[in-house]
C-alpha positions in Angstrom: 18.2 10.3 13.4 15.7 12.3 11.5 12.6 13.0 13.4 9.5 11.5 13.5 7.3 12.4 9.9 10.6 12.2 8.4 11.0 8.2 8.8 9.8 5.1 7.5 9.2 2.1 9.8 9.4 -1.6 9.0 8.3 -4.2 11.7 10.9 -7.0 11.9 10.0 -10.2 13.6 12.6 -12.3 12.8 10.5 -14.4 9.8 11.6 -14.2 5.9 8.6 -12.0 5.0 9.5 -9.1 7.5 12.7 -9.5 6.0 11.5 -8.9 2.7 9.8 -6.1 3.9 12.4 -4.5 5.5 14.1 -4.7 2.1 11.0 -2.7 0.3 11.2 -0.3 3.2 14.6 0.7 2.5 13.9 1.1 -1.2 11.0 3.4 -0.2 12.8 5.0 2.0 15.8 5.8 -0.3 13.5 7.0 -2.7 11.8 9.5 -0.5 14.5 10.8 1.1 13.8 9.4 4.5 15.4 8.0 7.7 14.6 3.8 8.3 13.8 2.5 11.3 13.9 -1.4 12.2 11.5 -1.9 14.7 11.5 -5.5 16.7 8.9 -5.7 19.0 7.9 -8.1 21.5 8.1 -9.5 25.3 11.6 -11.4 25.6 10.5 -13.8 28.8 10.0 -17.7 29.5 6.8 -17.3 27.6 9.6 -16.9 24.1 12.2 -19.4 24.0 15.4 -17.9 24.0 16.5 -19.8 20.6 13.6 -18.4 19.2 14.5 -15.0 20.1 18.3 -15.4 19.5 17.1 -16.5 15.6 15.0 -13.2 15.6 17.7 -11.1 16.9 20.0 -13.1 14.1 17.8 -11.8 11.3 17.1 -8.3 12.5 21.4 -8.1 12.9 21.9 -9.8 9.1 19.1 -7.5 7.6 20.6 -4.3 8.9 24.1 -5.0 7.7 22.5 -6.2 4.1 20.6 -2.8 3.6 23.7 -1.3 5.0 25.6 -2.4 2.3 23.2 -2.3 -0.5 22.0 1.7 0.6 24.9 3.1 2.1 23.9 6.3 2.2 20.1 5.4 4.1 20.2 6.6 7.5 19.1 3.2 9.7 18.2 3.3 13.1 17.4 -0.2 14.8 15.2 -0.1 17.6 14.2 -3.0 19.7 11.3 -3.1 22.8 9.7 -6.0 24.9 6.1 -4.5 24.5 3.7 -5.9 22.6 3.7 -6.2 18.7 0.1 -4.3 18.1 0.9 -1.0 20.5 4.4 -1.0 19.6 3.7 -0.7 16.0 1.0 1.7 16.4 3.1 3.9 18.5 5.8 3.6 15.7 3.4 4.5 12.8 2.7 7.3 14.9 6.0 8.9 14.7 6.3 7.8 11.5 5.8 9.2 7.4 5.0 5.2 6.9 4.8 1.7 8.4 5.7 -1.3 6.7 4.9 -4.9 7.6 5.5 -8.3 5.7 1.8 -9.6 4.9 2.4 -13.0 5.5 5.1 -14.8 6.8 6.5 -17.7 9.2 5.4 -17.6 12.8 8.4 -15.6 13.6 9.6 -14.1 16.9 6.4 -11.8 17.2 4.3 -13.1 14.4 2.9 -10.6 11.5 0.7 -12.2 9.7 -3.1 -11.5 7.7 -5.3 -11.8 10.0 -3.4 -11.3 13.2 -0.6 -8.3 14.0 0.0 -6.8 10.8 -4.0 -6.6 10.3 -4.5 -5.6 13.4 -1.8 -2.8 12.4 -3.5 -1.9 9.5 -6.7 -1.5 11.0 -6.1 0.8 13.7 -2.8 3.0 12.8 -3.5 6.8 11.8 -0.9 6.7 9.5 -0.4 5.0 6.2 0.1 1.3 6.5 2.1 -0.6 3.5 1.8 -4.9 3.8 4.3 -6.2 1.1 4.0 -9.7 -0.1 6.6 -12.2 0.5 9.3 -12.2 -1.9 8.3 -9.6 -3.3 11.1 -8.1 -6.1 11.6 -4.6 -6.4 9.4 -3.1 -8.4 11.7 -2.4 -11.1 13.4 -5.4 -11.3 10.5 -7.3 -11.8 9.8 -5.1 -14.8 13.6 -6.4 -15.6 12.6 -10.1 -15.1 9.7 -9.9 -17.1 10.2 -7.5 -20.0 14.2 -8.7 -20.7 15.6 -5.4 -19.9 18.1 -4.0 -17.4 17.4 -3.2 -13.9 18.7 -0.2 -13.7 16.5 1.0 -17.5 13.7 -0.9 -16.3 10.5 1.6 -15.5 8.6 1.0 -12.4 5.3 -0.5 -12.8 2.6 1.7 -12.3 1.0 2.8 -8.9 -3.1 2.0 -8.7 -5.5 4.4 -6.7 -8.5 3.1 -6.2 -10.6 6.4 -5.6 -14.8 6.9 -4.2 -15.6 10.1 -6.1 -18.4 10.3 -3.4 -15.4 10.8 -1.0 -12.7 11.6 -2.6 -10.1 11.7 0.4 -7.6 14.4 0.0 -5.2 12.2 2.7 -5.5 9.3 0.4 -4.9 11.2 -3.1 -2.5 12.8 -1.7 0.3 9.4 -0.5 -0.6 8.3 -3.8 0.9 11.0 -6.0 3.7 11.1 -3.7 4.6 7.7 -3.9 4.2 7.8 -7.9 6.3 10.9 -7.9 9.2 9.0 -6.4 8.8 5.9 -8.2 8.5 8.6 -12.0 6.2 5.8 -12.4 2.0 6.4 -14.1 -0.7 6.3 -11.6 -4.0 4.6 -12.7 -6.9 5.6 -10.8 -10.1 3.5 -10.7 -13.2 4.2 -9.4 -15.8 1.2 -9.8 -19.4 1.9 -9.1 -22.2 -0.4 -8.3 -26.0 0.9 -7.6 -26.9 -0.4 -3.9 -29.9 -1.4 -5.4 -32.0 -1.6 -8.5 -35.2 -0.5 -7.3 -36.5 2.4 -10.0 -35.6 0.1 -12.7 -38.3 -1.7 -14.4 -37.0 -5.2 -15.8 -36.6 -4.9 -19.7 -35.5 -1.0 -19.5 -32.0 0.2 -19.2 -30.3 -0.8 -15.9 -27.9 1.2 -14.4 -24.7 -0.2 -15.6 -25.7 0.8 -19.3 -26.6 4.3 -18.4 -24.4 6.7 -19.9 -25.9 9.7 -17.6 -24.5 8.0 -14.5 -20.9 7.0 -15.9 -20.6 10.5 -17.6 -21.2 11.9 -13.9 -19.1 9.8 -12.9 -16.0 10.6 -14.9 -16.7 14.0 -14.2 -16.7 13.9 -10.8 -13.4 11.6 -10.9 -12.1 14.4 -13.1 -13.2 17.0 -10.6 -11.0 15.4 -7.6 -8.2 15.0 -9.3 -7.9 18.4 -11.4 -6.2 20.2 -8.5 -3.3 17.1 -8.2 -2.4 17.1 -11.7 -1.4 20.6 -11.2 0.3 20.2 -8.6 2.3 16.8 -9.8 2.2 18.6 -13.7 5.2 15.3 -14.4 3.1 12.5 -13.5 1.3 10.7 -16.3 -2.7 9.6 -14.6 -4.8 7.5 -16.5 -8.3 7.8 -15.0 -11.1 5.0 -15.7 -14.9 4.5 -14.5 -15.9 0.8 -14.2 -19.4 -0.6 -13.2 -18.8 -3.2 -10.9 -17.2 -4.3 -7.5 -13.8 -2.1 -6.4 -12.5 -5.3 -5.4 -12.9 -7.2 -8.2 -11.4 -4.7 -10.9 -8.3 -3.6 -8.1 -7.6 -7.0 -7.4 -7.3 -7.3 -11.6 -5.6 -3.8 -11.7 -3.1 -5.4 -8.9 -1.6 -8.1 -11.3 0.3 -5.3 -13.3 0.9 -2.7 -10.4 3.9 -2.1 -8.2 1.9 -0.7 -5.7 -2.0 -0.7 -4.9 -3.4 2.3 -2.4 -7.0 2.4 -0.9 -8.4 4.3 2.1 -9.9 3.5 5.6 -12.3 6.0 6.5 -10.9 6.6 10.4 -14.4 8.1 11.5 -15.9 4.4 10.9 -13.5 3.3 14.1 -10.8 0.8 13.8 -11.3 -2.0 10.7 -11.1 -2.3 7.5 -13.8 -1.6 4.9 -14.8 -5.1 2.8 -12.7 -3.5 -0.4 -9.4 -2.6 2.1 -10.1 -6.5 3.5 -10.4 -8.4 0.3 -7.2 -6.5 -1.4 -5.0 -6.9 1.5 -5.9 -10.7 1.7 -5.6 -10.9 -2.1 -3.5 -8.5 -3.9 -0.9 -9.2 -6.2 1.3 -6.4 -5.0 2.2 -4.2 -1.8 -1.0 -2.5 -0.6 -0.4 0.8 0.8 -3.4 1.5 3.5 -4.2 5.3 4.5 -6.3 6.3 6.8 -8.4 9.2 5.8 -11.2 11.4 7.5 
């Protein structure tokens, strides 16, 4: 078993959506040239009835021989642990390159869902966090589906950023030209800007929004924090763009066409997720990678 930074980690709780997550897991893992790990977490005691458990312990068994089969050459490691969902993931994104949970699903064994475990998880962990949607295809494959093309020609879709040029995280820049390298896929980055206020604007005059001043500094501060990563990742095709307007609202859009969406939590702020993290992990339209970032 390869150690710790060197594995991926999927929570399994013995509902279709961790399933489906464990699936993306082993894709990501494959691609990145790193160990899986099945992690099944939870106390096993009166409290869980045992035909609850024996169903979770069913689909954890079922999932590991089907990504068996369909990666054979993925190193998989299954562990399973009576303590709680929240810590045990934590501890496991700890020792781990990623951690990926199903965003919704059934009340399985252990229960991830929005809202309770796998946001609590994606609040708190100090490493990357990726909540797949349920039934979820793989990313190429739904480039097959849509476009009328083989699978195995079919490009990946491309891999959104959204990216604060006031912060420009080098944690969060960084996870996602990795993850576009892997897929060969583009990378859009967006950064969407909104004044907190228009105070200094008299009504009539130019607002803002249809300031070319501001956007230009914009775009060249966008430019600025992603000069040294194009050198670095010279194969990777980036498509940068400057909107006026909520992040949410034009990464939520930018979601529709993406195979995978990455935004930051700023770890200094304490455990949570900003409003932008919160409204795209409720609402995205693809997996939503979150990395915490100082």
């Amino acid at each position: 078993m390869s150690a710790g930074g060197a594995a991926l980690t999927a929570g399994v709780d013995g509902s279709l959506a961790s399933a489906d997550a464990a699936a993306w897991a082993a894709r990501e893992a494959e691609r990145r040239g790193l160990a899986l790990r099945l992690l099944s977490a939870g106390p096993r005691s009166a409290a869980a009835p045992s035909a609850q458990a024996a169903a979770a312990d069913g689909l954890l068994d079922r999932t590991t021989v089907q990504l068996a089969k369909t990666h054979p050459g993925l190193d998989i490691d299954v562990i399973r642990t009576d303590a709680s969902a929240v810590p045990a993931l934590l501890a496991a994104a700890a020792e781990s390159q990623t951690l990926v949970l199903g965003s919704r699903g059934l009340s399985g064994f252990t229960g991830f869902l929005v809202g309770s475990v796998a946001f609590a998880v994606a609040a708190g962990a100090g490493r990357p966090v990726v909540l797949v949607r349920p039934g979820d295809l793989p990313e190429d494959a739904w480039t097959a589906v849509h476009e009328h093309i083989s699978p195995a020609r079919a490009p990946y879709h491309p891999v959104v950023l959204g990216l604060d040029v006031d912060r420009p995280a080098d944690e969060l820049i960084a996870y996602a030209f990795e993850a576009t390298a892997a897929r060969a896929a583009p990378l859009h980055v967006v950064h969407a800007w909104s004044p907190a206020s228009l105070r200094g604007y008299v009504t009539g005059l130019r607002s803002p929004a249809d300031d070319p001043g501001i956007r230009h500094a914009r775009e060249r501060a966008l430019a600025a924090a992603l000069r040294p990563w194009r050198l670095a990742y010279p194969g990777t095709e980036v498509a940068e763009r400057v909107v006026h307007g909520h992040p949410a609202h034009h990464l939520l859009k930018a979601s529709a066409r993406a195979g995978l969406l990455v935004v930051g939590r700023c770890v200094p702020a304490g455990p949570g997720l900003g409003r932008v993290a919160h409204s795209l992990v409720h609402h995205s339209m693809c997996a939503v990678a979150v990395v915490p970032h100082h």
